[in-house]
Tab-separated table of C-alpha atoms in Angstrom:
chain	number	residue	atom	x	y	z
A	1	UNK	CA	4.329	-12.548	6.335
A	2	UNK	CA	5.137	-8.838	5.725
A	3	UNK	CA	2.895	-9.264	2.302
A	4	UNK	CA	0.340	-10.974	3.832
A	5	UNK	CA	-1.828	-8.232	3.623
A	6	UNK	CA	-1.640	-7.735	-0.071
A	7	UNK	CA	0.343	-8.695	-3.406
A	8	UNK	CA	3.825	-6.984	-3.035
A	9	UNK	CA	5.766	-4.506	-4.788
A	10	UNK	CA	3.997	-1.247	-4.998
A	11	UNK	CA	1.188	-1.823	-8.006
A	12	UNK	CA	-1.193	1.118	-7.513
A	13	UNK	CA	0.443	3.172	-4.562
A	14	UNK	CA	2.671	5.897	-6.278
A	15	UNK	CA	2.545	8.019	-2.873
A	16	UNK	CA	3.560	5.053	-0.505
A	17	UNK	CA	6.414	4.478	-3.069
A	18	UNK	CA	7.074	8.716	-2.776
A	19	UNK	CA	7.160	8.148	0.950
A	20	UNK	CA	9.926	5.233	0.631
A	21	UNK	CA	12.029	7.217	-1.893
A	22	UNK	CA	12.062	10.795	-1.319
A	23	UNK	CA	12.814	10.945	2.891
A	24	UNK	CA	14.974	7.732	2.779
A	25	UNK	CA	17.413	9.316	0.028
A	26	UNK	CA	17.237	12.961	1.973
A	27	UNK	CA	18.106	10.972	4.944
A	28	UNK	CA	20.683	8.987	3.987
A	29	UNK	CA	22.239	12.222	2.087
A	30	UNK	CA	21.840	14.096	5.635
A	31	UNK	CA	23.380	11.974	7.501
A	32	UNK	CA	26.629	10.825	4.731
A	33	UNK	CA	27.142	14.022	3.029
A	34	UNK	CA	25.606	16.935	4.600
A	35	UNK	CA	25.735	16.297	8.233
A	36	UNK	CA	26.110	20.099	8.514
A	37	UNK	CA	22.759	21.050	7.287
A	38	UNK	CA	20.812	18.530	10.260
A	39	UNK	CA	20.574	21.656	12.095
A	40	UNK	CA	17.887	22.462	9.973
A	41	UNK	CA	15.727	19.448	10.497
A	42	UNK	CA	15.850	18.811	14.054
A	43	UNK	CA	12.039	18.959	15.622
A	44	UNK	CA	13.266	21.830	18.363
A	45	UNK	CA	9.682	22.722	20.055
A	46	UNK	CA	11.011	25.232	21.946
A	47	UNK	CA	12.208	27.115	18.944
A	48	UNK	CA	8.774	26.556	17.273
A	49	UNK	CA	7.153	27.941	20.729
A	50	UNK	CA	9.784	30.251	21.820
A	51	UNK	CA	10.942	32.032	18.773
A	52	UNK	CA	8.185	31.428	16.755
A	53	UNK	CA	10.484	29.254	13.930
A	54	UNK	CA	7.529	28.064	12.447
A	55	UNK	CA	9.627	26.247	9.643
A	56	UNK	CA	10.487	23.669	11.871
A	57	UNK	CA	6.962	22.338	12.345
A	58	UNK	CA	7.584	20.862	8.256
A	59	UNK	CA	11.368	20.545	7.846
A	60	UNK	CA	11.699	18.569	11.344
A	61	UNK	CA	8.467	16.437	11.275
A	62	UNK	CA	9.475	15.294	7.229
A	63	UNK	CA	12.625	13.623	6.761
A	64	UNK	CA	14.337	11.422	9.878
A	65	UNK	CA	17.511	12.070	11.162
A	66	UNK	CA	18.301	8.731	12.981
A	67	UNK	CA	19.113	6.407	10.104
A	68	UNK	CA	17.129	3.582	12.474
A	69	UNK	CA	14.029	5.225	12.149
A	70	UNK	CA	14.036	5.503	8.580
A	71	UNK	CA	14.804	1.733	8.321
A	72	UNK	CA	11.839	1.279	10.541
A	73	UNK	CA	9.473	3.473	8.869
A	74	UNK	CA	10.063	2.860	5.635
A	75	UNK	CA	9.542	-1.067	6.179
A	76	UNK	CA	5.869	0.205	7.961
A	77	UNK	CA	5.033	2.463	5.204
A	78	UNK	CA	5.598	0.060	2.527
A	79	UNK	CA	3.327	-2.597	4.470
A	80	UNK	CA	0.579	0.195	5.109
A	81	UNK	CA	0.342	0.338	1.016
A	82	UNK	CA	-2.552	-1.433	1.196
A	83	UNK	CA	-4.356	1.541	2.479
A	84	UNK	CA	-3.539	3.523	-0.276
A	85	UNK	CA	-5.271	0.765	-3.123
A	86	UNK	CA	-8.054	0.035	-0.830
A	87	UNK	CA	-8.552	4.151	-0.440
A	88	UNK	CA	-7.263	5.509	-3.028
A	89	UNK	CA	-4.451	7.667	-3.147
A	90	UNK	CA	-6.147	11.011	-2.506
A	91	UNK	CA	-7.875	9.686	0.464
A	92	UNK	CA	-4.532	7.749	1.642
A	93	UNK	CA	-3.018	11.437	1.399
A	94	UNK	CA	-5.538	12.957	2.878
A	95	UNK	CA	-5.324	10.734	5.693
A	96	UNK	CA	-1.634	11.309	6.647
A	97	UNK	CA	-2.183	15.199	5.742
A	98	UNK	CA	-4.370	15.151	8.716
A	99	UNK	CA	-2.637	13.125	11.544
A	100	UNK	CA	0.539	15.225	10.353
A	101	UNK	CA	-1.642	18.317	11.223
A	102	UNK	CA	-3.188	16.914	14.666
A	103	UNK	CA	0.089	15.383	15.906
A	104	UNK	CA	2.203	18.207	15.565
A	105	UNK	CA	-0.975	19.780	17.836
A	106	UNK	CA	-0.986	17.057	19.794
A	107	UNK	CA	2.867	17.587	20.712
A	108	UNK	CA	2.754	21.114	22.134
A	109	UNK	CA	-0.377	19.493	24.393
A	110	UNK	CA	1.249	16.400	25.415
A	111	UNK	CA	4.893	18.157	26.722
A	112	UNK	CA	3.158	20.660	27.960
A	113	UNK	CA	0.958	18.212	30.016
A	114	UNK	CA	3.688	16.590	31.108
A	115	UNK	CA	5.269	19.583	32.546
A	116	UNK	CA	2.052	20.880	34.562
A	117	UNK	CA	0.808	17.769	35.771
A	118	UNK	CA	3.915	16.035	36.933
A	119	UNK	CA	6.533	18.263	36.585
A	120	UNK	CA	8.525	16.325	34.512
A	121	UNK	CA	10.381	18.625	31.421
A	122	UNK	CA	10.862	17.040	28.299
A	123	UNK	CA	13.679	18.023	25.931
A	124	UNK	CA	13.136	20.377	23.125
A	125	UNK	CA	14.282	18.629	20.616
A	126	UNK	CA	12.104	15.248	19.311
A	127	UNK	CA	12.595	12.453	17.480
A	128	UNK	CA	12.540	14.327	13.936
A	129	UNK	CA	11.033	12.759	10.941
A	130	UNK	CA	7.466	11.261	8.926
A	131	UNK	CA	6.508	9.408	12.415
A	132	UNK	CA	3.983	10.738	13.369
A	133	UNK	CA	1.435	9.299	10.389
A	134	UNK	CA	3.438	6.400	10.377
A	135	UNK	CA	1.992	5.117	14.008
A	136	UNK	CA	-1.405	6.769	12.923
A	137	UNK	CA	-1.457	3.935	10.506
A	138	UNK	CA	-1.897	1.270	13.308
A	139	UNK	CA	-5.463	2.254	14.106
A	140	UNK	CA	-6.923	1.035	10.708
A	141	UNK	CA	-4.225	-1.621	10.682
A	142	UNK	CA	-5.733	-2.979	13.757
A	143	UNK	CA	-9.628	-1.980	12.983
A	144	UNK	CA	-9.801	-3.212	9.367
A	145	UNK	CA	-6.933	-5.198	8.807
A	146	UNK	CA	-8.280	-9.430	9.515
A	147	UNK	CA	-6.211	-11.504	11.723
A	148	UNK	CA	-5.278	-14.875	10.575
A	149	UNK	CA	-3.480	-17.210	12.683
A	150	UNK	CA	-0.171	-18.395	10.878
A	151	UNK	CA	1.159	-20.427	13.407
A	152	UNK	CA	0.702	-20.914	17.613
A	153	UNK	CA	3.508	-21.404	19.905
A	154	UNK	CA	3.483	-21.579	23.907
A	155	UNK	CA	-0.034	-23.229	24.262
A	156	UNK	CA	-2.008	-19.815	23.966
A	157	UNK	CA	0.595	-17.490	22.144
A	158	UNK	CA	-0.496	-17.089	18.747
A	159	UNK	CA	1.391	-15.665	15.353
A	160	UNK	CA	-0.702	-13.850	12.861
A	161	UNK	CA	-0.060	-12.353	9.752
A	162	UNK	CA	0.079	-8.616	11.415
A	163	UNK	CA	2.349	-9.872	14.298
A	164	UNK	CA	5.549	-8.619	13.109
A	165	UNK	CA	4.277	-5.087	11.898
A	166	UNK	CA	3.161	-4.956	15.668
A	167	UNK	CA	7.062	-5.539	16.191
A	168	UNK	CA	8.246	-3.700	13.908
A	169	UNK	CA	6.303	-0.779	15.507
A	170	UNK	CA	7.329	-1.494	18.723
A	171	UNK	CA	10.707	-1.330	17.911
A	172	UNK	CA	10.401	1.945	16.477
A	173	UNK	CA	8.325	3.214	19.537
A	174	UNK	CA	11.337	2.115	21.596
A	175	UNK	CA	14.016	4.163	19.110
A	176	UNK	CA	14.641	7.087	21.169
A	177	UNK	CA	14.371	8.916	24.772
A	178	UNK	CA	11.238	11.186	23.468
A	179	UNK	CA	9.575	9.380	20.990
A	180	UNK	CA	6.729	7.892	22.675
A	181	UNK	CA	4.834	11.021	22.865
A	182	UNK	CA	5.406	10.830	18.771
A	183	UNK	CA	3.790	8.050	18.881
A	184	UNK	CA	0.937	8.964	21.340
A	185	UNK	CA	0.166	12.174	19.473
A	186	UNK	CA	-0.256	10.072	16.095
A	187	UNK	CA	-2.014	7.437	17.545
A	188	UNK	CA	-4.640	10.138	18.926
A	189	UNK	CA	-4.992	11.851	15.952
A	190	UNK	CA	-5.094	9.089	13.897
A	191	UNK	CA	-8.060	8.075	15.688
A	192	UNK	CA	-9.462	10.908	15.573
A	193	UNK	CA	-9.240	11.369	11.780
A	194	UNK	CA	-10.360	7.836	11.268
A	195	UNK	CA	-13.523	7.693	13.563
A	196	UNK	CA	-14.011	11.304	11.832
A	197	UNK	CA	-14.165	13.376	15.294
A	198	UNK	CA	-15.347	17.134	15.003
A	199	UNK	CA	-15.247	16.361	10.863
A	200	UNK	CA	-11.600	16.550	10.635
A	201	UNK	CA	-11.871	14.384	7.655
A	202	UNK	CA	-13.512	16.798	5.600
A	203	UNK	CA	-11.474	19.860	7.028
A	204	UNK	CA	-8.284	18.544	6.811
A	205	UNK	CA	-7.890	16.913	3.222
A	206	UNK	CA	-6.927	16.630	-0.133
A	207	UNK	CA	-8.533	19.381	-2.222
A	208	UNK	CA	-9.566	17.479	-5.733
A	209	UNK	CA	-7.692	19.826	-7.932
A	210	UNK	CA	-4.392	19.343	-6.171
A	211	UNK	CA	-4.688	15.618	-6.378
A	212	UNK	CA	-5.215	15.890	-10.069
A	213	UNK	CA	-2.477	18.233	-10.373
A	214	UNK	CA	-0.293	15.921	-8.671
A	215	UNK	CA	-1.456	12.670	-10.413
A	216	UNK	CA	-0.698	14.602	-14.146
A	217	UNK	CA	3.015	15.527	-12.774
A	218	UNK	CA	4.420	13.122	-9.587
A	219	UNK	CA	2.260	9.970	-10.476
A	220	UNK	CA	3.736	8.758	-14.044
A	221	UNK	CA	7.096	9.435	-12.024
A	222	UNK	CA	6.469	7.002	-9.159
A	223	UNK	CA	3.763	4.618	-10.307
A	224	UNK	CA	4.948	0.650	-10.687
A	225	UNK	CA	3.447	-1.696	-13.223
A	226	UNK	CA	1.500	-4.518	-12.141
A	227	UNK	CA	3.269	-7.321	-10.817
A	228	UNK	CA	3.335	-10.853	-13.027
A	229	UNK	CA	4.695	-12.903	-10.662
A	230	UNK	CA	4.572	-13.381	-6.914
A	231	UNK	CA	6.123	-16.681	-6.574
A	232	UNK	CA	7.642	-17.433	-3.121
A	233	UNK	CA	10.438	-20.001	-2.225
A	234	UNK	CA	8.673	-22.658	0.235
A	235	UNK	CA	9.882	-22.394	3.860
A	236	UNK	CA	8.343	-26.196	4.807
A	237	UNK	CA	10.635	-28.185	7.120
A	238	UNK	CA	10.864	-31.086	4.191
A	239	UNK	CA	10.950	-30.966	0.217
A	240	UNK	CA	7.196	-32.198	0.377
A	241	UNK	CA	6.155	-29.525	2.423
A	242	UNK	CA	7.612	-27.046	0.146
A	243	UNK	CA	6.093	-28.507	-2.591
A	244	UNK	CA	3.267	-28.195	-1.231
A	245	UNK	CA	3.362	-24.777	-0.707
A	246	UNK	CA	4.673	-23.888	-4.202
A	247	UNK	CA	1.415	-25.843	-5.313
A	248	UNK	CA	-0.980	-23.872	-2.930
A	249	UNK	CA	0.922	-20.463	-4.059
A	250	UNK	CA	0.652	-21.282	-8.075
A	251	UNK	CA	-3.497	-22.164	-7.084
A	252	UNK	CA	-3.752	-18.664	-5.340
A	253	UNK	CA	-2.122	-16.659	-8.235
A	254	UNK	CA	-4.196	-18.508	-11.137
A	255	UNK	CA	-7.286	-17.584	-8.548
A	256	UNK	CA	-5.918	-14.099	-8.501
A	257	UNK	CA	-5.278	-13.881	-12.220
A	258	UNK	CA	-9.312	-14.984	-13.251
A	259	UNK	CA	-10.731	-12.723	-10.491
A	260	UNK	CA	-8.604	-9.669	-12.312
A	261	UNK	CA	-9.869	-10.991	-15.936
A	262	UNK	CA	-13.231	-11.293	-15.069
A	263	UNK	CA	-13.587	-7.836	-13.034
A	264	UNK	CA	-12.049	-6.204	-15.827
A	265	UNK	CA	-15.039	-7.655	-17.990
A	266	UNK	CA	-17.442	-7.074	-15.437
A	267	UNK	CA	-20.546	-5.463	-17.676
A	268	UNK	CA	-21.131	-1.892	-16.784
A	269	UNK	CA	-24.716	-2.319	-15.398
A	270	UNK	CA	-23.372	-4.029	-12.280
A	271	UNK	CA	-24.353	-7.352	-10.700
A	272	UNK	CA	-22.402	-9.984	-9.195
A	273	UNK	CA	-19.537	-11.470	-10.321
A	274	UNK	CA	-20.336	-15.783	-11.895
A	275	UNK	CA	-17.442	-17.363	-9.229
A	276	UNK	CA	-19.410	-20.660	-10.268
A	277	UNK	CA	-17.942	-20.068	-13.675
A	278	UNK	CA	-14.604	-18.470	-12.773
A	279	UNK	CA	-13.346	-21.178	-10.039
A	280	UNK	CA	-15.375	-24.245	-11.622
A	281	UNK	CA	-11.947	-26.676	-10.056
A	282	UNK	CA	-11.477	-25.204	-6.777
A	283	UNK	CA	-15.601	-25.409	-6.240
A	284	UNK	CA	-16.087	-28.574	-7.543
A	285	UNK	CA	-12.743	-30.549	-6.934
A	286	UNK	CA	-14.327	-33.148	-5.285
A	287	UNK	CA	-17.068	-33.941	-7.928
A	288	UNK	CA	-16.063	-37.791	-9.733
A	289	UNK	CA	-17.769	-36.654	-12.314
A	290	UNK	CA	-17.114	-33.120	-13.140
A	291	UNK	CA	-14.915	-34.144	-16.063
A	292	UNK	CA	-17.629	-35.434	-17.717
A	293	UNK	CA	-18.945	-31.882	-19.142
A	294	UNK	CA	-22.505	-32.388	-19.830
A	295	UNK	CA	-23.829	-31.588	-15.844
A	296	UNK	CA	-25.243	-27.962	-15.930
A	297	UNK	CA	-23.781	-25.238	-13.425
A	298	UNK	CA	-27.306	-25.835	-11.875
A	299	UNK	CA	-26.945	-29.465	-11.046
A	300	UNK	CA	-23.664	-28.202	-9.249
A	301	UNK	CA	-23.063	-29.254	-5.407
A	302	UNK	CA	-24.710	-26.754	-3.373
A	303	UNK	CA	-22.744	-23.834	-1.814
A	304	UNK	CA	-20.163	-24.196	0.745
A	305	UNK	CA	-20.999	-23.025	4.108
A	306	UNK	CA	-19.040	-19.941	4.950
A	307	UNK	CA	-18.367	-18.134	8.560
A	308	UNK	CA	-21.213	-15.349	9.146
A	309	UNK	CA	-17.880	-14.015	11.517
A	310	UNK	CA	-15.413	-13.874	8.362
A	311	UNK	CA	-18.413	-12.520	6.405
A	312	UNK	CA	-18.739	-9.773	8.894
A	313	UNK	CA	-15.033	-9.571	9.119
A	314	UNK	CA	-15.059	-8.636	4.820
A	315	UNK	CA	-17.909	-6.351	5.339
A	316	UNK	CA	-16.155	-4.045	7.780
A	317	UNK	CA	-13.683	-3.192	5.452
A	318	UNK	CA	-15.824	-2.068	2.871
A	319	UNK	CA	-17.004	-4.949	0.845
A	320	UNK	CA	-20.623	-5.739	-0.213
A	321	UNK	CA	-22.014	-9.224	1.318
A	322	UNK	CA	-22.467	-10.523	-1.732
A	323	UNK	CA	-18.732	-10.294	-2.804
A	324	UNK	CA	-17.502	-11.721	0.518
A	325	UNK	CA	-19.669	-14.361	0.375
A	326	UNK	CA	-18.314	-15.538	-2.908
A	327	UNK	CA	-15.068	-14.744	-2.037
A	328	UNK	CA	-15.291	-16.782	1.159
A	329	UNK	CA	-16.814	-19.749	-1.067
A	330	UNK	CA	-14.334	-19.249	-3.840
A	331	UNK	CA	-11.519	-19.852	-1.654
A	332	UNK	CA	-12.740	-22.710	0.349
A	333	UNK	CA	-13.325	-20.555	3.330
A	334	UNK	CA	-9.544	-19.126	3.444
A	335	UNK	CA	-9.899	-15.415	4.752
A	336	UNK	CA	-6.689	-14.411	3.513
A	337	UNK	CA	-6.657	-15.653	0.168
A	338	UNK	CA	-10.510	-13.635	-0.051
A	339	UNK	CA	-8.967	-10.445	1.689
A	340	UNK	CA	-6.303	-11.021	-1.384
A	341	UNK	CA	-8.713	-11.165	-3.749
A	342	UNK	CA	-10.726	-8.256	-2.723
A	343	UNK	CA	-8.542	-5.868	-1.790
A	344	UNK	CA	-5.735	-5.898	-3.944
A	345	UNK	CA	-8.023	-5.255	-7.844
């Protein structure tokens, strides 16, 4: 369920795979070998406001001194990957550049709120660490991300394929004394960057020649291949019902595999993609007579019906109608396997 939102590993997102190494390894040395030098990472507002220690607004709000944190957002990061291929990675940056901007802004205002309006004084140090981005993530996890039902328990209760990221997240909002208003501040300025209030999106990013600076030097460094394989071990109740999932899995990655071939061959003046040609067994599985050979692609059974809701659903992440429609018809009307297809090549 924690891939469910793309192929895993961490195929086209060198900076998510940055993220995961860099802070966790700084973290883990902080807190095992140099447990002296924390002082110089702990988020102390009142230092930053007080005695102007500027420093503190980038060494405390980059690498996490509770070794629970980490855990927790490292495990987010790596699932909000798929950002990063569906943006790009200069986008993706520019994104977290921001919301680490805002919500270190949005800090000072919220504590200070807090004191004025009800009098309640919050301790100068916070939760220290990448946190702040990490929980801006959830707003277009939640906007563009589909829900699918996975399973239903308790009559109404539902469990989707984003359900335990909205655990995992609350877990990590429930870490520590202070760090709700870490959260608060980067889900407000997450929102902010993402419905593009006051054009912070075009203030506060990437310029182009830093990205290509960084993707001659950092990107060979932390790039992954592509995976091969993505074979998962059943987890039916019975040996048939694993089967049946191996066989469902093995259809999905030879689905995957021709969508990849035939985009790479895609000619350069555009058009849509011929799904009639690429899935000719999934489309027509049910045609007696398809073996035969000799009945043109026209003479084919006519298109299956797909959802105008999961159409809409593909289109407001950033897909053409066309391509969702395919997708949709492709995959015998399974919104996750057409989000897979779509957004991971």
């Amino acid at each position: 369920m924690f891939t469910s939102t793309g192929s895993s590993g961490l195929y086209k997102a060198p900076l998510s795979k940055s993220l995961l190494l860099v802070p966790s390894a700084l973290s883990l040395l902080l807190a095992l070998l140099l447990p002296h030098c924390q002082k110089f990472f702990v988020y102390d507002l009142h230092a930053v406001k007080n005695d102007f220690q500027i420093w503190r607004l980038i060494c405390g709000r980059v690498i996490c001194l509770d070794l629970k944190d980490t855990f927790c957002s490292s495990l987010l990061i790596y699932n909000f990957r798929i950002f990063e291929r569906r943006y790009g990675s200069r986008k993706f940056a520019s994104f977290l550049l921001g919301c680490w901007i805002l919500s270190a802004l949005f800090d000072f205002l919220l504590v200070e709120a807090m004191q004025y309006s009800f009098g309640i004084t919050v301790a100068s140090n916070l939760p220290s660490g990448f946190l702040a981005p990490v929980f801006a993530l959830f707003v277009p996890f939640y906007c563009s991300i589909p829900r699918v039902q996975v399973a239903q328990i308790l009559g109404p209760l539902s469990i989707t394929n984003k359900t335990l990221i909205y655990i995992l997240g609350l877990q990590l909002f429930t870490s520590g004394s202070y760090i709700w208003i870490v959260a608060i501040s980067g889900l407000i300025s997450g929102l902010c960057y993402d419905r593009k209030m006051l054009q912070v999106h075009q203030v506060l990013c990437i310029p182009s020649w830093v990205a290509q600076f960084f993707s001659w030097t950092l990107e060979p460094i932390f790039s992954s291949s592509e995976p091969t394989s993505e074979a998962r071990v059943g987890m039916g109740a019975t040996v048939d019902i694993q089967r049946q999932q191996r066989m469902e899995q093995l259809d999905r990655q030879l689905m995957l595999s021709q969508f990849a071939q035939v985009r790479r061959q895609r000619q350069p003046q555009g058009g849509m993609i011929n799904w009639n040609r690429l899935f000719p067994p999934l489309r027509q599985r049910r045609n007696i007579n398809y073996q035969d050979g000799r009945r043109s692609e026209q003479q084919a059974s006519p298109p299956l019906q797909v959802s105008e809701e999961q159409v809409a659903r593909l289109m407001e992440m950033g897909f053409s109608r066309g391509d969702a429609l395919e997708a949709l018809r492709a995959s015998n009307n399974d919104l996750n396997v057409a989000t897979n297809f779509l957004l991971q090549h």
